[in-house]
Amino acid sequence: MQVLNEQEVAQNVQTILEQVNQAAINAGRNPQEVRVMAVTKTVDPLLVNAAIAQGITLLGENKAQELCAKYDSYHKDGVDIHFIGHLQTNKVRQVVDKVSMIESVDSIKLAKEIEKQCAAIDKVMEVLIEVNIGKEENKTGAMPEEVLPLLKEISKFQHVRVKGLMTIPPVCENKEELSQYFSRMSELFIDIKQKKYDNISMEILSMGMSGDYKIAIGHGSTIVRIGTAMFGQRNYKRS
Ligand SMILES: *Cc1c(COP(=O)(O)O)cnc(C)c1O
């Protein structure tokens, strides 16, 4: 399994930033509307810092334990950290002081726990609702029809602010099929945004990963979450 060095990561970051820029222009969008997140799971903090040195200002963390272990090693000046993985309620307390956003909220139970833990540290947490846009069984995320009721419940909380939506679409055979999921997300996003609900702002649409970020940008994504294209193939250790 190949592990990249700092120079290779730096080069990848430059390439990705250029391609994101170009994809936004091709879509007739302002490139500044699209933020590139470095997804850090299993990646050595040394390489994460190499990406930060190239201008990355947003990290995405999947696991509470890994976040806590690596947190102090990151060069965090001017850098935001978002939680993007499935979050168990008993781990919420460990992450709320370290991240500025939780992108993976998909239940009222989780939102309640975030409210409770953030009230305790007097913080308002920004969140995205994770949507299971492909309605896949055994997958995290709220079903599309559950999104609005969930948003309305969460909007009553004092320490949680909804900022938008996130999704991980199903694995697709082709570009057309994938485009349909991104476009459904974009419709849901725009629909909720236009209804202007109290305490619900729809500013962030987090979708697109290494293999499909250009397509996602074409469908209005404002955060693309990139792991493999930046840091190379992940080497999952058995534990
Ligand atoms: C791993 C991960 C990514 C990045 O995936 P790549 O294909 O490696 O770019 C994005 N979002 C989430 C939620 C992830 O877990």
Short mmCIF file of N, CA and C in Angstrom, two decimals, residues 87-89 92-93 95-96 99 101-121 123-128 154 157-161:
data_model
loop_
_atom_site.label_atom_id
_atom_site.label_comp_id
_atom_site.label_asym_id
_atom_site.label_seq_id
_atom_site.Cartn_x
_atom_site.Cartn_y
_atom_site.Cartn_z
N LEU A 87 -22.25 9.69 14.26
CA LEU A 87 -21.90 10.10 15.63
C LEU A 87 -22.86 9.45 16.63
N GLN A 88 -22.27 8.63 17.51
CA GLN A 88 -23.09 8.03 18.57
C GLN A 88 -23.34 9.07 19.65
N THR A 89 -24.50 9.01 20.28
CA THR A 89 -24.83 10.05 21.27
C THR A 89 -23.83 10.07 22.43
N VAL A 92 -20.84 12.47 21.70
CA VAL A 92 -21.06 13.88 21.37
C VAL A 92 -20.22 14.81 22.25
N ARG A 93 -20.16 14.48 23.52
CA ARG A 93 -19.45 15.33 24.47
C ARG A 93 -17.97 15.50 24.09
N VAL A 95 -16.69 15.63 21.13
CA VAL A 95 -16.41 16.38 19.90
C VAL A 95 -16.89 17.83 19.92
N VAL A 96 -17.89 18.15 20.75
CA VAL A 96 -18.51 19.48 20.62
C VAL A 96 -17.55 20.65 20.86
N VAL A 99 -15.13 20.85 17.22
CA VAL A 99 -15.59 21.09 15.84
C VAL A 99 -16.53 22.29 15.79
N MET A 101 -18.78 22.45 13.23
CA MET A 101 -20.01 21.99 12.60
C MET A 101 -20.09 20.47 12.66
N ILE A 102 -21.32 19.96 12.83
CA ILE A 102 -21.56 18.52 12.73
C ILE A 102 -22.44 18.33 11.50
N GLU A 103 -21.88 17.68 10.46
CA GLU A 103 -22.57 17.58 9.17
C GLU A 103 -23.48 16.36 9.09
N SER A 104 -23.42 15.51 10.11
CA SER A 104 -24.05 14.19 10.00
C SER A 104 -25.23 14.01 10.94
N VAL A 105 -25.99 15.06 11.18
CA VAL A 105 -27.16 14.93 12.05
C VAL A 105 -28.31 14.30 11.27
N ASP A 106 -28.81 13.18 11.79
CA ASP A 106 -29.89 12.49 11.07
C ASP A 106 -31.01 12.01 11.98
N SER A 107 -30.98 12.44 13.24
CA SER A 107 -32.07 12.04 14.14
C SER A 107 -32.28 13.10 15.19
N ILE A 108 -33.49 13.12 15.73
CA ILE A 108 -33.80 14.08 16.78
C ILE A 108 -33.03 13.71 18.05
N LYS A 109 -32.80 12.43 18.24
CA LYS A 109 -32.05 11.96 19.41
C LYS A 109 -30.64 12.55 19.42
N LEU A 110 -29.99 12.52 18.28
CA LEU A 110 -28.63 13.07 18.18
C LEU A 110 -28.67 14.59 18.36
N ALA A 111 -29.62 15.25 17.73
CA ALA A 111 -29.73 16.71 17.86
C ALA A 111 -29.95 17.12 19.32
N LYS A 112 -30.77 16.34 20.04
CA LYS A 112 -31.04 16.62 21.46
C LYS A 112 -29.78 16.53 22.29
N GLU A 113 -28.97 15.54 21.99
CA GLU A 113 -27.73 15.36 22.75
C GLU A 113 -26.74 16.50 22.43
N ILE A 114 -26.70 16.93 21.18
CA ILE A 114 -25.84 18.06 20.81
C ILE A 114 -26.32 19.31 21.56
N GLU A 115 -27.63 19.50 21.60
CA GLU A 115 -28.21 20.63 22.34
C GLU A 115 -27.76 20.59 23.81
N LYS A 116 -27.87 19.42 24.40
CA LYS A 116 -27.53 19.27 25.82
C LYS A 116 -26.05 19.55 26.08
N GLN A 117 -25.18 18.95 25.26
CA GLN A 117 -23.74 19.10 25.49
C GLN A 117 -23.27 20.51 25.15
N CYS A 118 -23.88 21.14 24.17
CA CYS A 118 -23.48 22.50 23.80
C CYS A 118 -24.00 23.52 24.81
N ALA A 119 -25.17 23.25 25.38
CA ALA A 119 -25.68 24.12 26.44
C ALA A 119 -24.70 24.11 27.61
N ALA A 120 -24.14 22.93 27.89
CA ALA A 120 -23.22 22.78 29.02
C ALA A 120 -21.94 23.58 28.84
N ILE A 121 -21.51 23.78 27.58
CA ILE A 121 -20.28 24.56 27.35
C ILE A 121 -20.59 25.92 26.74
N LYS A 123 -22.14 26.90 23.94
CA LYS A 123 -21.73 27.01 22.54
C LYS A 123 -22.94 26.76 21.65
N VAL A 124 -22.98 27.44 20.53
CA VAL A 124 -24.02 27.15 19.54
C VAL A 124 -23.36 26.35 18.41
N MET A 125 -23.85 25.14 18.17
CA MET A 125 -23.25 24.28 17.16
C MET A 125 -24.01 24.41 15.84
N GLU A 126 -23.27 24.63 14.77
CA GLU A 126 -23.88 24.60 13.44
C GLU A 126 -23.97 23.14 12.99
N VAL A 127 -25.07 22.79 12.36
CA VAL A 127 -25.24 21.41 11.90
C VAL A 127 -25.80 21.37 10.49
N LEU A 128 -25.52 20.27 9.81
CA LEU A 128 -26.19 19.95 8.55
C LEU A 128 -27.02 18.70 8.80
N ILE A 154 -35.61 20.57 15.22
CA ILE A 154 -34.30 21.08 15.61
C ILE A 154 -34.29 22.61 15.72
N PHE A 157 -34.32 24.28 19.12
CA PHE A 157 -33.20 24.21 20.06
C PHE A 157 -32.41 25.52 20.08
N GLN A 158 -31.93 25.86 21.27
CA GLN A 158 -31.18 27.12 21.47
C GLN A 158 -29.71 27.01 21.04
N HIS A 159 -29.15 25.81 21.13
CA HIS A 159 -27.71 25.65 20.93
C HIS A 159 -27.36 24.88 19.68
N VAL A 160 -28.32 24.75 18.77
CA VAL A 160 -28.10 24.06 17.50
C VAL A 160 -28.66 24.92 16.38
N ARG A 161 -27.86 25.19 15.37
CA ARG A 161 -28.30 25.99 14.22
C ARG A 161 -28.17 25.19 12.93
#
